Amino acid sequence: MASGHFFCAIFYFACLCSASLANNPKVNFREKEKKILDQILGAGKYDARIRPSGINGTDGPAIVRINLFVRSIMTISDIKMEYSVQLTFREQWLDERLKFDDIGGRLKYLTLTEANRVWMPDLFFSNEKEGHFHNIIMPNVYIRIFPYGSVLYSIRISLTLACPMNLKLYPLDRQVCSLRMASYGWTTADLVFLWKEGDPVQVVKNLHLPRFTLEKFLTDYCNSKTNTGEYSCLKVDLLFKREFSYYLIQIYIPCCMLVIVSWVSFWLDQGAVPARVSLGVTTLLTMATQTSGINASLPPVSYTKAIDVWTGVCLTFVFGALLEFALVNYASRSDIHRENMKKKRREMEQASLDAASDLLDTDSNATFAMKPLVRHPGDPLALEKLRQCEVHMQAPKRPNCCRSWLSKFPTSPFKKVPCLGRGQCSRSKRIDVISRITFPLVFALFNLVYWSTYLFREEEDD
C-alpha cells in the first residue's frame, strides 16, 4: 500500500515537470536580437540622417558625452612640434527611436559593427595631422544600443596631433600638448559635446616616455564661433615635463669637459706652439660640432633658447682660450724684442762710460780743477750719477700683494731667475698665470647665474 502511494507521487511530479517545460520553451536570444534590430532599424522605420531629439524629447540640441582612454603616447617631436597618441575614443548619447523590449532584463544591449546604421555625431579632431583606424584582425569598433535608447560608440584610433611648443627654457622646459575635439557641421543649437561625469579621461598606468614625463592632464571646453555659427568643442591638455638627466649627460657635461680641456693650454710652455694650437683648434671644432648637432634636432625659432645660451658661452670660452695663446705668442715676441733693445742700450751706455773713464784717467791732474759745477744733459757720466741719486732718494714703496704673488711664477726669457723688478717680468708668462685663475672663476660665475636664472624661471612658470 505504501509503495503504491510512492509511485503515484513520482508520476505526479513527472507530470508537473513536463507541463512546465511545455509552457516555458528555451529562448533563443540571438533570434530575439535579430528581430529587434530588424524592428528598430528596418526600412522606413529609422533614418540615420536625422539627429536625435533633445532632452525629454524636446527640440533642444542632442547631448553627446565623451570619454577617452589613452593607451600609449609614442613620440613627442620637438623639430616637427607634434606628438603621436593611441587612444580608445567613446561617445554616448540618447536616441529614443532605438528603444526596445529587454525581455525582462535578460537582453542587456544590442551590438552593431556598422556605424552607418545609426546616426553618428560629426566629431573631428581639430589639431590632427594624421590618423588611422585599427583593423587587425577585425575593425576595432563597436556600437552598443541599450533598451532605453542609449547608444555607446567605441573605437580605437591612432593620431598624430600638432603641439605648438615654447622652447625658451629648453631643455628645462614643460610643454602643454592639447587634444581638441569639435563638431564639424552641427552648431550648438543642434549638437553639444560634454565630458562624461566622473572620470572622463583615463591614462594607462605603465605609460613610459623616453624624454618626457606626463605630470597631469586637464579637461576643458573650447567652443568656437565662426561666421556660420558656434560649434561645440572639448579639449584635453596634457602637461609634459622634459627629463633633464638625458641632456645633462649628453650635452652639459661634455660641454663642460671641452671647456676645461681648452684650459690645459694655459699650463703648457709658451714655446710649445704646435701643442697649444692643436689643442685650441681641436676643442673649438668639437664644440662647434656639438652645437650644430644640438641645433639639428630643434626647429629654427626666432628667440634664444636656454641651450643656445649655454653652448654659445662654452664656445666663447673655448675660442677665448685660443685667442689667449695668440696674445701670449705676441707678448712673448714683444718681450724678446724689448730685451734685445735693452741689451743694446746697456752696451751703448757701457761704451760711453768706458770712453769717459779713459778720458778722465789721461788727464787726472786737471780733472779736479777743471770739473764743471753743472754738467750738460747729454753727458753720460751725469746721467749715470743722476740715476744713482734717484735710486737712493726714492721713497720705499708699500708691497703689493698681487704683484708679489704674480712675481713668483713668471721668469725672464733670458735670465732663469724670478722677476724682481717691474720691467724684468715676462708679460707672456703673466698672461698665462692670470688666465689660469680668470677663466675658471668666470666660468664658475656663469654657471651660478645660468642655473639660478633658468631654474627660478621654471618655478615661476609653474
XYZ file of C-alpha atoms in Angstrom:
462
model
C 0.000 0.000 0.000
C 2.787 2.377 0.908
C 4.712 1.519 -2.258
C 1.633 2.392 -4.355
C 1.435 5.878 -2.857
C 5.149 6.385 -3.567
C 4.772 5.560 -7.299
C 1.782 7.908 -7.530
C 3.814 10.785 -6.100
C 6.638 10.206 -8.593
C 4.202 10.138 -11.501
C 2.578 13.390 -10.349
C 5.966 15.156 -10.118
C 6.929 13.978 -13.604
C 3.698 15.366 -14.981
C 4.329 18.748 -13.401
C 7.865 18.934 -14.861
C 6.694 18.079 -18.353
C 3.956 20.711 -18.123
C 6.413 23.411 -17.037
C 8.794 22.535 -19.891
C 5.912 22.701 -22.327
C 4.844 26.132 -21.052
C 8.454 27.600 -20.929
C 10.371 26.510 -24.026
C 14.121 27.516 -24.325
C 14.502 31.104 -25.613
C 16.960 31.824 -28.495
C 18.218 35.319 -27.622
C 20.174 35.663 -30.865
C 16.935 35.319 -32.782
C 15.372 37.887 -30.490
C 18.247 40.314 -31.174
C 17.802 39.915 -34.918
C 14.088 40.543 -34.702
C 14.608 43.628 -32.512
C 17.258 45.053 -34.857
C 15.020 44.481 -37.865
C 12.192 46.085 -35.957
C 14.011 49.296 -34.851
C 16.371 49.673 -37.847
C 14.141 48.384 -40.623
C 13.489 50.246 -43.835
C 11.136 53.142 -43.324
C 11.398 52.955 -39.527
C 14.737 54.639 -38.732
C 16.521 57.370 -40.656
C 20.211 57.794 -39.748
C 20.254 61.215 -41.376
C 18.022 62.753 -38.690
C 19.625 63.676 -35.400
C 18.041 62.550 -32.106
C 15.792 64.913 -30.235
C 16.896 66.848 -27.195
C 16.410 66.053 -23.515
C 12.968 64.576 -22.763
C 12.075 64.522 -26.445
C 12.300 68.295 -26.838
C 13.603 70.139 -29.866
C 16.790 71.093 -27.992
C 20.280 70.024 -29.001
C 21.376 66.412 -28.803
C 23.738 65.840 -25.870
C 26.800 63.661 -26.576
C 29.070 62.718 -23.678
C 32.739 61.944 -24.390
C 35.368 59.944 -22.557
C 38.859 58.806 -23.555
C 41.312 56.085 -22.599
C 44.911 56.941 -23.539
C 46.597 53.655 -24.364
C 50.030 54.974 -25.296
C 51.949 58.087 -26.333
C 54.524 57.046 -28.888
C 56.648 60.064 -29.788
C 56.896 63.770 -28.996
C 58.824 65.548 -31.742
C 60.455 68.890 -30.980
C 61.516 69.647 -34.525
C 58.050 68.915 -36.007
C 56.178 70.150 -32.937
C 53.806 67.193 -32.844
C 53.058 64.089 -30.810
C 51.525 60.688 -31.556
C 48.928 59.056 -29.345
C 46.856 55.893 -29.438
C 43.554 56.014 -27.615
C 40.162 54.417 -27.203
C 37.551 57.031 -28.045
C 33.992 56.690 -26.706
C 30.803 58.658 -27.358
C 27.444 58.144 -25.683
C 24.091 59.766 -26.476
C 20.357 59.088 -26.167
C 18.245 58.228 -29.219
C 14.697 57.432 -28.142
C 13.913 55.946 -31.550
C 16.101 52.945 -30.623
C 14.153 51.796 -27.531
C 13.337 48.083 -27.386
C 11.982 45.405 -25.055
C 14.759 43.848 -22.973
C 12.787 40.609 -22.320
C 12.521 41.125 -18.621
C 16.070 42.376 -18.216
C 17.665 39.362 -19.916
C 18.754 41.298 -23.024
C 21.214 43.912 -21.760
C 22.159 45.553 -25.064
C 22.386 45.087 -28.828
C 25.745 45.176 -30.616
C 26.493 46.653 -34.048
C 29.732 46.910 -36.028
C 28.430 49.175 -38.796
C 28.430 52.816 -37.749
C 26.359 53.929 -40.730
C 23.279 52.074 -39.462
C 22.586 54.716 -36.796
C 23.012 58.462 -36.518
C 26.578 59.499 -35.547
C 27.898 62.847 -34.245
C 30.130 64.614 -36.782
C 33.068 64.956 -34.403
C 36.588 65.618 -35.691
C 39.991 66.328 -34.125
C 40.783 69.939 -34.973
C 44.568 69.733 -34.369
C 45.031 66.400 -36.136
C 47.808 65.975 -38.711
C 47.410 62.266 -39.436
C 45.197 59.486 -38.144
C 44.065 55.958 -38.877
C 41.758 53.261 -37.545
C 42.884 49.801 -36.439
C 41.587 46.870 -38.498
C 43.719 43.973 -37.205
C 42.255 41.340 -37.029
C 38.821 42.906 -37.267
C 37.900 46.596 -37.179
C 38.349 47.781 -33.584
C 34.944 49.425 -33.344
C 31.571 48.592 -31.826
C 28.195 50.212 -31.178
C 26.007 49.185 -28.255
C 22.313 50.019 -28.139
C 20.723 49.814 -24.689
C 16.998 49.139 -24.034
C 16.188 52.731 -23.061
C 17.680 54.086 -26.337
C 21.180 54.978 -25.164
C 23.909 54.457 -27.771
C 27.581 53.815 -26.936
C 30.143 54.180 -29.743
C 33.718 52.985 -29.097
C 36.700 52.897 -31.465
C 40.482 52.562 -31.231
C 42.417 55.130 -33.224
C 45.982 56.422 -33.615
C 46.530 60.146 -34.117
C 49.410 62.489 -34.842
C 48.472 65.858 -33.365
C 50.031 69.293 -33.615
C 51.631 70.588 -30.411
C 52.948 74.180 -30.603
C 55.895 74.410 -28.206
C 57.635 77.267 -26.438
C 61.326 76.304 -26.323
C 62.725 79.326 -24.474
C 63.610 77.161 -21.453
C 64.729 74.106 -23.471
C 65.818 71.630 -22.065
C 64.493 72.843 -18.696
C 61.006 73.300 -20.067
C 57.493 71.948 -19.702
C 55.181 71.594 -22.674
C 51.389 71.549 -22.869
C 50.015 69.453 -25.740
C 46.296 69.563 -26.441
C 43.801 67.179 -27.976
C 40.831 69.107 -29.397
C 37.510 67.608 -30.489
C 34.797 69.676 -32.151
C 31.654 69.366 -34.230
C 32.220 69.935 -37.923
C 28.747 70.795 -39.188
C 26.246 70.801 -36.312
C 26.107 74.033 -34.338
C 25.411 74.217 -30.618
C 21.713 74.640 -31.443
C 21.697 71.017 -32.669
C 24.639 69.252 -31.008
C 26.515 69.796 -27.749
C 29.537 67.824 -26.560
C 30.014 67.298 -22.826
C 32.608 65.430 -20.807
C 31.338 62.303 -19.150
C 30.765 62.778 -15.438
C 33.224 61.190 -13.066
C 36.480 60.331 -14.798
C 36.298 61.433 -18.440
C 39.991 60.757 -19.259
C 41.939 57.693 -18.197
C 45.626 57.030 -18.860
C 47.290 53.635 -18.885
C 49.258 53.090 -15.674
C 52.549 51.900 -17.174
C 52.949 54.844 -19.550
C 56.657 55.446 -20.255
C 58.104 58.152 -22.483
C 61.804 58.320 -23.465
C 62.401 62.031 -22.808
C 59.240 63.261 -21.095
C 57.088 62.581 -18.074
C 53.322 63.092 -18.139
C 52.742 65.140 -14.996
C 48.991 65.713 -15.274
C 46.119 66.321 -17.679
C 43.186 68.716 -17.601
C 39.825 68.678 -19.377
C 38.142 71.843 -20.579
C 35.723 73.299 -23.145
C 36.811 75.287 -26.195
C 33.680 76.311 -28.102
C 34.494 78.295 -31.226
C 32.461 80.949 -33.030
C 32.679 81.494 -36.765
C 30.555 83.367 -39.284
C 28.474 80.200 -39.727
C 27.652 79.782 -36.032
C 29.004 78.470 -32.750
C 30.376 74.943 -32.580
C 30.817 72.758 -29.522
C 34.390 71.788 -28.664
C 36.215 69.770 -25.991
C 39.906 69.654 -25.231
C 42.386 67.730 -23.101
C 45.604 69.468 -22.022
C 48.493 67.072 -21.407
C 51.327 68.582 -19.348
C 54.714 67.026 -20.192
C 57.892 67.655 -18.244
C 61.164 67.116 -20.098
C 63.561 64.669 -18.466
C 66.708 66.703 -17.777
C 69.042 63.813 -16.927
C 69.411 62.863 -20.597
C 70.529 66.362 -21.571
C 72.805 66.643 -18.548
C 74.715 63.554 -19.664
C 74.636 64.190 -23.404
C 75.091 67.976 -23.596
C 76.006 69.817 -20.407
C 78.741 67.564 -19.027
C 80.523 67.110 -22.411
C 80.479 70.878 -22.977
C 81.981 71.474 -19.521
C 84.681 68.922 -20.255
C 85.569 70.602 -23.558
C 85.861 73.985 -21.860
C 88.106 72.551 -19.137
C 90.278 70.763 -21.714
C 90.816 74.065 -23.506
C 92.319 75.459 -20.285
C 95.132 72.883 -20.415
C 96.939 75.149 -22.902
C 97.460 77.703 -20.101
C 99.730 75.198 -18.348
C 101.800 74.340 -21.403
C 105.046 76.125 -22.175
C 104.641 79.170 -24.391
C 107.193 77.733 -26.763
C 105.082 74.611 -27.417
C 103.277 76.233 -30.332
C 102.080 73.043 -32.129
C 100.653 71.548 -28.930
C 98.786 74.677 -27.893
C 97.445 75.423 -31.362
C 96.305 71.823 -31.906
C 94.586 71.735 -28.525
C 92.772 75.022 -29.104
C 91.644 74.246 -32.655
C 90.511 70.692 -31.756
C 88.382 71.805 -28.820
C 86.924 74.651 -30.881
C 85.911 72.341 -33.743
C 84.495 69.754 -31.341
C 82.430 72.389 -29.578
C 81.159 73.720 -32.909
C 80.172 70.190 -33.971
C 78.356 69.663 -30.673
C 76.450 72.910 -31.145
C 75.427 72.097 -34.716
C 74.233 68.637 -33.621
C 72.029 70.182 -30.936
C 70.528 72.709 -33.347
C 69.835 69.988 -35.927
C 67.383 68.319 -33.532
C 65.450 71.550 -32.871
C 63.269 73.742 -35.073
C 64.608 77.132 -36.205
C 62.925 79.618 -33.888
C 63.281 83.395 -33.654
C 64.077 83.523 -29.928
C 67.041 82.421 -27.839
C 66.761 79.104 -26.038
C 68.434 78.160 -22.767
C 70.602 75.635 -24.584
C 71.718 78.370 -27.020
C 72.985 80.468 -24.124
C 74.906 77.503 -22.710
C 76.534 76.396 -25.969
C 77.245 79.983 -27.007
C 79.082 80.801 -23.787
C 81.002 77.494 -23.848
C 82.024 78.165 -27.448
C 83.142 81.657 -26.428
C 85.325 80.245 -23.632
C 86.979 77.765 -25.986
C 87.529 80.481 -28.587
C 88.869 82.776 -25.866
C 91.438 80.154 -24.859
C 92.667 80.054 -28.465
C 92.875 83.846 -28.624
C 94.742 83.841 -25.321
C 97.539 81.825 -26.899
C 97.705 84.272 -29.796
C 98.100 87.074 -27.244
C 100.735 85.087 -25.348
C 102.678 84.460 -28.542
C 102.587 88.159 -29.446
C 103.631 89.161 -25.906
C 106.494 86.655 -25.998
C 107.871 88.095 -29.212
C 107.408 91.579 -27.788
C 109.375 90.550 -24.673
C 112.218 89.246 -26.790
C 112.320 92.450 -28.814
C 112.241 94.551 -25.650
C 115.076 92.586 -24.063
C 117.169 92.952 -27.212
C 116.633 96.698 -27.181
C 117.562 96.882 -23.505
C 120.697 94.871 -24.145
C 121.786 97.182 -26.950
C 121.055 100.246 -24.811
C 123.141 98.855 -21.938
C 126.009 98.118 -24.311
C 125.912 101.678 -25.650
C 125.825 103.152 -22.138
C 128.672 100.926 -21.060
C 130.717 102.028 -24.065
C 130.059 105.681 -23.223
C 131.092 105.161 -19.610
C 134.278 103.406 -20.663
C 135.191 106.287 -23.002
C 134.532 108.848 -20.276
C 136.632 106.972 -17.723
C 139.524 106.712 -20.186
C 139.381 110.465 -20.762
C 139.477 111.175 -17.026
C 142.428 108.837 -16.470
C 144.591 110.580 -19.137
C 144.246 113.993 -17.502
C 143.843 113.128 -13.826
C 145.826 116.170 -12.571
C 143.479 118.687 -14.155
C 140.312 116.830 -13.527
C 139.677 118.209 -10.083
C 140.392 121.767 -11.029
C 138.569 121.664 -14.357
C 135.470 119.728 -13.127
C 132.448 121.823 -14.053
C 129.803 122.592 -11.493
C 126.953 121.974 -13.936
C 127.127 119.147 -16.459
C 125.396 119.115 -19.801
C 122.272 116.994 -20.189
C 123.942 114.818 -22.819
C 126.908 113.961 -20.600
C 126.796 110.154 -19.956
C 128.549 110.485 -16.638
C 125.951 112.976 -15.464
C 123.138 110.642 -16.494
C 124.673 107.785 -14.522
C 125.135 109.870 -11.390
C 121.616 111.253 -11.658
C 120.187 107.745 -11.939
C 122.099 106.671 -8.832
C 120.825 109.681 -6.914
C 117.249 108.915 -7.934
C 117.597 105.345 -6.733
C 118.942 106.387 -3.340
C 116.439 109.206 -2.894
C 113.387 107.189 -3.947
C 110.970 106.581 -1.071
C 110.316 102.930 -0.187
C 107.075 101.607 -1.761
C 104.453 99.570 0.053
C 104.495 95.951 -1.091
C 101.673 94.945 -3.461
C 100.279 91.523 -2.550
C 99.024 90.644 -6.038
C 102.244 91.739 -7.714
C 104.338 89.869 -5.161
C 102.258 86.709 -5.754
C 102.466 87.031 -9.546
C 106.223 87.634 -9.415
C 106.711 84.109 -8.080
C 105.522 82.486 -11.318
C 106.881 84.193 -14.459
C 110.592 84.291 -15.255
C 112.677 86.362 -17.584
C 113.083 84.744 -21.008
C 116.861 85.104 -20.765
C 117.692 85.041 -17.049
C 116.381 81.953 -15.289
C 115.719 83.843 -12.076
C 112.465 85.128 -10.542
C 111.237 88.603 -11.566
C 112.470 91.294 -9.215
C 111.518 94.483 -10.973
C 108.574 95.722 -12.963
C 110.462 95.867 -16.213
C 112.128 92.464 -15.894
C 108.979 90.256 -15.820
C 107.782 88.363 -18.916
C 104.357 89.618 -19.941
C 103.535 86.372 -21.753
C 104.031 84.384 -18.554
C 101.863 86.817 -16.648
C 99.036 86.366 -19.181
C 99.140 82.587 -18.731
C 99.110 82.857 -14.940
C 96.218 85.321 -14.960
C 94.274 83.131 -17.412
C 94.679 80.066 -15.170
C 92.719 81.903 -12.491
C 90.415 84.155 -14.503
C 88.900 81.619 -16.902
C 87.748 79.108 -14.219
C 86.402 81.878 -11.985
C 84.385 83.492 -14.788
C 83.063 80.105 -15.936
C 82.001 79.240 -12.377
C 80.250 82.612 -12.096
C 78.457 81.963 -15.387
C 77.245 78.576 -14.124
C 75.907 80.181 -10.956
C 73.987 82.827 -12.911
C 72.779 80.371 -15.576
C 71.339 77.704 -13.296
C 69.821 80.151 -10.816
C 68.185 82.135 -13.630
C 66.618 79.279 -15.569
C 65.654 77.156 -12.587
C 63.869 80.112 -10.973
C 62.160 80.953 -14.262
C 60.925 77.352 -14.466
C 59.439 77.597 -10.968
C 57.767 80.913 -11.830
C 56.216 79.363 -14.953
C 54.883 76.501 -12.863
